[in-house]
Short mmCIF file of C-alpha atoms in Angstrom, two decimals:
data_model
loop_
_atom_site.label_atom_id
_atom_site.label_comp_id
_atom_site.label_asym_id
_atom_site.label_seq_id
_atom_site.Cartn_x
_atom_site.Cartn_y
_atom_site.Cartn_z
CA MET A 1 103.50 -219.01 102.46
CA THR A 2 101.64 -216.92 105.05
CA VAL A 3 101.74 -213.12 104.77
CA PRO A 4 102.28 -211.41 108.15
CA SER A 5 99.24 -209.60 109.48
CA ALA A 6 101.27 -206.41 110.04
CA THR A 7 102.13 -206.32 106.33
CA ILE A 8 98.47 -206.76 105.40
CA GLU A 9 97.43 -203.93 107.74
CA ARG A 10 100.05 -201.58 106.30
CA LYS A 11 98.89 -202.40 102.76
CA LEU A 12 95.26 -201.79 103.68
CA ARG A 13 96.11 -198.45 105.28
CA ARG A 14 98.11 -197.44 102.20
CA ASP A 15 95.35 -198.47 99.80
CA SER A 16 92.65 -196.73 101.83
CA LYS A 17 94.57 -193.48 102.23
CA ARG A 18 92.58 -190.45 101.15
CA PRO A 19 93.84 -188.24 98.32
CA VAL A 20 96.08 -185.34 99.24
CA TRP A 21 93.45 -182.71 98.53
CA LYS A 22 91.01 -184.46 100.93
CA GLU A 23 93.44 -184.63 103.83
CA LYS A 24 92.98 -182.13 106.65
CA ALA A 25 95.57 -179.35 106.45
CA SER A 26 98.01 -178.77 109.28
CA PRO A 27 97.35 -175.81 111.61
CA GLY A 28 100.19 -173.81 110.06
CA LEU A 29 98.97 -174.40 106.52
CA GLN A 30 95.40 -173.65 107.54
CA THR A 31 96.50 -170.33 109.06
CA PHE A 32 98.44 -169.44 105.91
CA LYS A 33 95.43 -170.22 103.72
CA THR A 34 93.17 -168.12 105.93
CA LEU A 35 95.51 -165.12 105.87
CA PHE A 36 96.11 -165.40 102.11
CA LEU A 37 92.41 -165.68 101.26
CA GLY A 38 91.60 -162.89 103.72
CA LEU A 39 94.10 -160.52 102.10
CA PHE A 40 92.84 -161.53 98.65
CA ALA A 41 89.24 -160.81 99.71
CA ILE A 42 90.25 -157.42 101.13
CA ALA A 43 92.03 -156.54 97.88
CA ILE A 44 88.78 -157.22 96.01
CA ILE A 45 86.33 -155.67 98.48
CA ILE A 46 88.12 -152.36 99.10
CA PRO A 47 87.96 -151.07 95.46
CA ILE A 48 84.26 -151.98 95.30
CA LEU A 49 83.66 -150.25 98.63
CA VAL A 50 85.48 -147.15 97.39
CA VAL A 51 83.32 -147.02 94.24
CA VAL A 52 80.06 -147.39 96.20
CA SER A 53 81.15 -144.95 98.93
CA THR A 54 82.28 -142.33 96.42
CA SER A 55 78.94 -142.56 94.63
CA LEU A 56 77.20 -141.78 97.95
CA ALA A 57 79.57 -139.03 99.19
CA ASP A 58 78.87 -135.32 99.09
CA ASP A 59 81.04 -132.68 97.42
CA GLU A 60 82.71 -131.47 100.63
CA GLN A 61 83.89 -134.91 101.65
CA LEU A 62 85.16 -135.65 98.13
CA VAL A 63 87.25 -132.48 98.16
CA GLU A 64 88.71 -133.36 101.55
CA ALA A 65 89.48 -136.95 100.53
CA GLY A 66 90.99 -136.02 97.17
CA GLY A 67 88.26 -137.52 94.98
CA TYR A 68 87.76 -140.98 96.48
CA VAL A 69 86.03 -141.89 99.76
CA LEU A 70 86.37 -145.12 101.72
CA TRP A 71 83.30 -144.49 103.87
CA PRO A 72 80.75 -141.66 103.40
CA THR A 73 80.03 -139.63 106.52
CA HIS A 74 76.85 -138.12 105.08
CA PRO A 75 75.61 -140.57 102.41
CA SER A 76 73.43 -139.10 99.70
CA LEU A 77 71.54 -140.58 96.75
CA ALA A 78 71.77 -137.38 94.73
CA ALA A 79 73.99 -138.96 92.08
CA TYR A 80 71.58 -141.86 91.51
CA LYS A 81 68.58 -139.53 91.42
CA ALA A 82 70.31 -137.34 88.85
CA LEU A 83 71.12 -140.34 86.66
CA LEU A 84 67.78 -142.12 86.92
CA THR A 85 65.79 -138.97 86.24
CA GLY A 86 67.60 -138.54 82.93
CA PRO A 87 65.69 -139.63 79.82
CA LEU A 88 68.29 -142.09 78.55
CA MET A 89 69.35 -144.13 81.58
CA PHE A 90 66.19 -146.22 81.85
CA ARG A 91 66.24 -146.79 78.09
CA ALA A 92 69.88 -147.83 78.31
CA LEU A 93 69.10 -150.28 81.11
CA GLY A 94 66.24 -151.73 79.07
CA VAL A 95 68.46 -152.08 75.99
CA SER A 96 71.22 -153.77 77.99
CA LEU A 97 68.77 -156.16 79.67
CA PHE A 98 67.14 -157.05 76.35
CA VAL A 99 70.48 -157.62 74.63
CA THR A 100 71.79 -159.70 77.53
CA VAL A 101 68.73 -161.92 78.00
CA VAL A 102 67.84 -162.46 74.35
CA GLY A 103 71.47 -162.71 73.24
CA THR A 104 72.32 -165.25 75.95
CA LEU A 105 69.31 -167.43 75.11
CA ILE A 106 70.07 -167.41 71.38
CA ALA A 107 73.77 -168.01 72.00
CA LEU A 108 73.07 -170.94 74.33
CA PHE A 109 70.68 -172.49 71.81
CA VAL A 110 73.19 -172.20 68.97
CA THR A 111 76.12 -173.43 71.07
CA ILE A 112 74.24 -176.34 72.67
CA THR A 113 72.81 -177.65 69.40
CA MET A 114 76.11 -177.37 67.53
CA ALA A 115 78.09 -178.91 70.39
CA TYR A 116 75.69 -181.83 70.70
CA ALA A 117 75.52 -182.45 66.96
CA THR A 118 79.30 -182.49 66.55
CA SER A 119 79.79 -184.64 69.66
CA ARG A 120 77.90 -187.46 67.95
CA LYS A 121 79.53 -189.71 65.39
CA VAL A 122 78.26 -188.04 62.24
CA LEU A 123 79.90 -187.40 58.89
CA PHE A 124 79.63 -183.58 58.96
CA GLY A 125 81.06 -183.16 62.45
CA ARG A 126 84.73 -182.93 61.54
CA PRO A 127 84.41 -180.16 58.90
CA VAL A 128 82.28 -178.11 61.31
CA ILE A 129 84.85 -178.47 64.08
CA ILE A 130 87.67 -177.47 61.72
CA GLY A 131 85.71 -174.39 60.64
CA VAL A 132 85.03 -173.40 64.25
CA LEU A 133 88.65 -173.83 65.26
CA PHE A 134 89.63 -171.73 62.24
CA THR A 135 87.69 -168.80 63.75
CA LEU A 136 89.80 -169.07 66.90
CA LEU A 137 92.91 -168.30 64.86
CA PHE A 138 91.50 -165.79 62.37
CA ALA A 139 88.89 -163.34 63.64
CA PRO A 140 86.77 -161.41 61.10
CA GLY A 141 88.03 -157.96 60.22
CA LEU A 142 86.39 -154.82 61.52
CA ILE A 143 85.61 -153.33 58.12
CA PRO A 144 84.11 -156.55 56.63
CA SER A 145 81.93 -156.95 59.71
CA PHE A 146 80.68 -153.37 59.43
CA LEU A 147 79.99 -153.72 55.71
CA MET A 148 78.13 -157.00 56.24
CA LEU A 149 75.87 -155.55 58.94
CA ARG A 150 75.22 -152.49 56.79
CA GLN A 151 74.33 -154.74 53.86
CA LEU A 152 71.91 -156.65 56.10
CA GLY A 153 70.31 -153.40 57.25
CA LEU A 154 71.23 -153.92 60.90
CA LEU A 155 72.86 -150.56 61.56
CA ASP A 156 71.03 -148.61 64.27
CA SER A 157 69.28 -151.83 65.25
CA VAL A 158 69.41 -153.63 68.57
CA TRP A 159 70.14 -156.86 66.66
CA SER A 160 73.53 -155.48 65.69
CA LEU A 161 74.40 -155.83 69.39
CA ILE A 162 73.19 -159.44 69.55
CA LEU A 163 73.88 -161.33 66.33
CA PRO A 164 77.68 -160.76 66.12
CA GLY A 165 78.13 -162.38 69.53
CA VAL A 166 75.74 -165.34 69.46
CA PHE A 167 78.54 -167.85 68.91
CA ALA A 168 81.92 -168.15 70.60
CA ALA A 169 84.30 -170.87 69.47
CA PHE A 170 85.83 -171.30 72.91
CA ASN A 171 82.42 -171.90 74.54
CA PHE A 172 81.59 -174.37 71.78
CA VAL A 173 84.80 -176.35 72.40
CA VAL A 174 84.17 -176.46 76.16
CA MET A 175 80.56 -177.61 75.79
CA ARG A 176 81.37 -180.20 73.13
CA ALA A 177 84.10 -181.70 75.32
CA PHE A 178 81.61 -181.96 78.20
CA PHE A 179 79.00 -183.65 75.98
CA MET A 180 81.55 -186.19 74.76
CA ASN A 181 82.25 -187.25 78.36
CA ILE A 182 78.63 -188.19 78.99
CA PRO A 183 78.34 -192.03 79.15
CA ARG A 184 77.44 -193.38 75.75
CA GLU A 185 75.38 -196.13 77.40
CA LEU A 186 72.74 -193.56 78.39
CA ILE A 187 72.37 -192.30 74.84
CA GLU A 188 72.40 -195.78 73.33
CA SER A 189 69.73 -196.99 75.74
CA ALA A 190 67.56 -193.99 74.86
CA GLU A 191 68.01 -194.72 71.15
CA MET A 192 66.97 -198.33 71.74
CA ASP A 193 63.80 -197.04 73.42
CA GLY A 194 63.03 -195.00 70.29
CA ALA A 195 63.99 -191.53 71.52
CA SER A 196 64.83 -188.95 68.87
CA ASP A 197 67.94 -186.77 68.91
CA TRP A 198 65.94 -183.83 70.27
CA GLN A 199 64.49 -185.96 73.07
CA ILE A 200 67.95 -187.27 73.97
CA LEU A 201 69.34 -183.73 74.03
CA TRP A 202 66.60 -182.11 76.12
CA LYS A 203 65.73 -185.01 78.45
CA ILE A 204 69.09 -186.75 78.99
CA VAL A 205 72.07 -184.65 77.92
CA LEU A 206 71.03 -181.22 79.23
CA PRO A 207 69.94 -182.41 82.72
CA LEU A 208 73.43 -183.89 83.09
CA SER A 209 75.08 -180.74 81.77
CA LYS A 210 73.68 -178.01 84.02
CA ALA A 211 77.16 -177.08 85.21
CA VAL A 212 78.62 -176.38 81.78
CA VAL A 213 75.41 -174.70 80.59
CA ALA A 214 75.50 -172.38 83.63
CA VAL A 215 79.17 -171.55 83.08
CA VAL A 216 78.80 -170.92 79.35
CA GLY A 217 75.60 -168.95 79.93
CA LEU A 218 77.40 -166.75 82.43
CA PHE A 219 80.23 -166.20 79.93
CA TYR A 220 77.75 -165.10 77.28
CA ALA A 221 75.72 -162.92 79.68
CA VAL A 222 78.79 -161.09 80.98
CA GLY A 223 80.02 -160.60 77.41
CA PHE A 224 76.73 -159.14 76.20
CA TRP A 225 76.29 -156.92 79.27
CA ASN A 226 79.83 -155.52 79.17
CA SER A 227 80.03 -155.10 75.40
CA PHE A 228 80.19 -151.50 74.23
CA PHE A 229 82.38 -151.63 71.13
CA ASN A 230 79.61 -152.97 68.87
CA ALA A 231 77.32 -150.18 70.05
CA LEU A 232 80.08 -147.68 69.42
CA LEU A 233 80.42 -148.93 65.82
CA TYR A 234 76.87 -149.77 64.79
CA ILE A 235 74.57 -147.53 66.87
CA ASN A 236 74.15 -143.81 66.21
CA ASP A 237 70.73 -143.45 67.80
CA GLN A 238 71.09 -142.45 71.46
CA ASN A 239 67.82 -144.23 72.29
CA LEU A 240 69.53 -147.56 71.51
CA TRP A 241 72.63 -146.96 73.59
CA PRO A 242 73.36 -149.64 76.23
CA VAL A 243 74.50 -148.79 79.74
CA GLN A 244 78.15 -149.37 78.88
CA ILE A 245 78.14 -146.55 76.33
CA ILE A 246 76.84 -144.16 78.99
CA LEU A 247 79.54 -145.39 81.36
CA ARG A 248 82.17 -144.84 78.68
CA ASN A 249 80.95 -141.30 78.06
CA TYR A 250 81.16 -140.45 81.76
CA VAL A 251 84.63 -141.95 82.15
CA ILE A 252 86.20 -140.60 78.94
CA GLN A 253 84.36 -137.37 78.18
CA GLY A 254 83.89 -136.24 81.79
CA SER A 255 80.80 -135.99 83.92
CA GLN A 256 79.78 -132.48 82.80
CA VAL A 257 80.01 -133.26 79.06
CA ALA A 258 78.28 -136.61 79.43
CA ALA A 259 75.54 -135.13 81.61
CA ASP A 260 74.84 -132.39 79.07
CA GLN A 261 74.82 -134.96 76.27
CA LEU A 262 72.45 -137.29 78.09
CA GLY A 263 70.17 -134.64 79.49
CA VAL A 264 71.09 -135.34 83.12
CA GLY A 265 70.77 -132.52 85.61
CA VAL A 266 74.08 -132.23 87.44
CA SER A 267 72.83 -131.89 91.00
CA ALA A 268 75.58 -134.12 92.40
CA PRO A 269 79.40 -134.04 92.41
CA PRO A 270 80.92 -135.15 89.08
CA GLN A 271 82.97 -137.88 90.76
CA SER A 272 79.85 -139.24 92.47
CA LEU A 273 78.01 -139.31 89.15
CA LYS A 274 80.85 -141.24 87.55
CA MET A 275 80.97 -143.83 90.34
CA ALA A 276 77.17 -144.11 90.38
CA VAL A 277 77.21 -145.11 86.71
CA VAL A 278 79.81 -147.77 87.55
CA VAL A 279 77.58 -149.15 90.32
CA ILE A 280 74.50 -149.19 88.08
CA ALA A 281 76.44 -151.05 85.40
CA LEU A 282 77.89 -153.49 87.95
CA VAL A 283 74.91 -154.45 90.09
CA PRO A 284 72.77 -156.49 87.61
CA ILE A 285 75.54 -158.89 86.68
CA CYS A 286 76.48 -159.28 90.36
CA LEU A 287 72.88 -160.16 91.19
CA LEU A 288 72.86 -162.82 88.48
CA TYR A 289 75.80 -164.82 89.80
CA PRO A 290 74.28 -166.17 93.08
CA PHE A 291 71.42 -167.78 91.16
CA LEU A 292 73.84 -169.47 88.75
CA GLN A 293 76.06 -170.58 91.64
CA ARG A 294 73.24 -172.83 92.85
CA HIS A 295 73.04 -174.44 89.42
CA PHE A 296 76.83 -174.86 89.36
CA THR A 297 76.69 -177.08 92.45
CA LYS A 298 73.69 -179.09 91.32
CA GLY A 299 75.08 -179.53 87.82
CA VAL A 300 78.47 -180.72 89.05
CA ILE A 301 76.89 -183.30 91.38
CA THR A 302 74.54 -184.57 88.67
CA GLY A 303 77.19 -184.63 85.97
CA ALA A 304 79.61 -186.48 88.22
CA VAL A 305 77.43 -189.62 88.29
CA LYS A 306 78.86 -191.87 85.63
CA GLY A 307 77.13 -195.09 84.61
#
């Protein structure tokens, strides 16, 4: 029985049809997407622009605008000069940078090694996973955590801002799931060539896992940079305050009280000082993301090659 050529052509066209998400959108749908994404971008950009503009505005324009400025007519850096000439701001930036960099590196090391070890077929993997998942349901209490850090002598220490956050169960679960999807043939071939577990991890698994490492690293970095509650609980020495504690003092206590407490000369409008602290706390983490975005793309392309 001979199959008509028209039937064969229809079947070939149906089998070769691209997925829906790869098809070119219609002009109407493309216009809707453009308008929606444009409005979404505006909703994000305008608050950031208001914060930056307010930090650069003078007192007269702030009074006329009611406290918030969309665009400064006479921009001034007086608020930033007042903050950066204070004795604690540079120390706070140094503390936050140290906590973020060191904490992220330690957290990535702990998470990567635990995720890789439990992704292999070993006897101790299941109890470890159960214990980690248990922490997702039952977080440690505030008082036991404080008593433990006091017993360890970590109060008024920068390590009290790092050690409590070096492991997150959610990041562990995400990274372990990614490691388990790596082709087992690659690991088995490396084992046949005599590679150790450390060599397999650092030379095979991690180069294929740049995407998840970048994502988890960004999660940890943002968490360490934005964390202020641990400093509020464990740090009494002002010299060890991170930037977020200074930002909290300006937002909650008011610019005049916070400036007096931090030794900052108030030569700028209080609202400008408050917004300047927000900008200083926001800029470093915003500068970090473009570098990680490059690794996101490279990691996804590399990790997508399956043997």
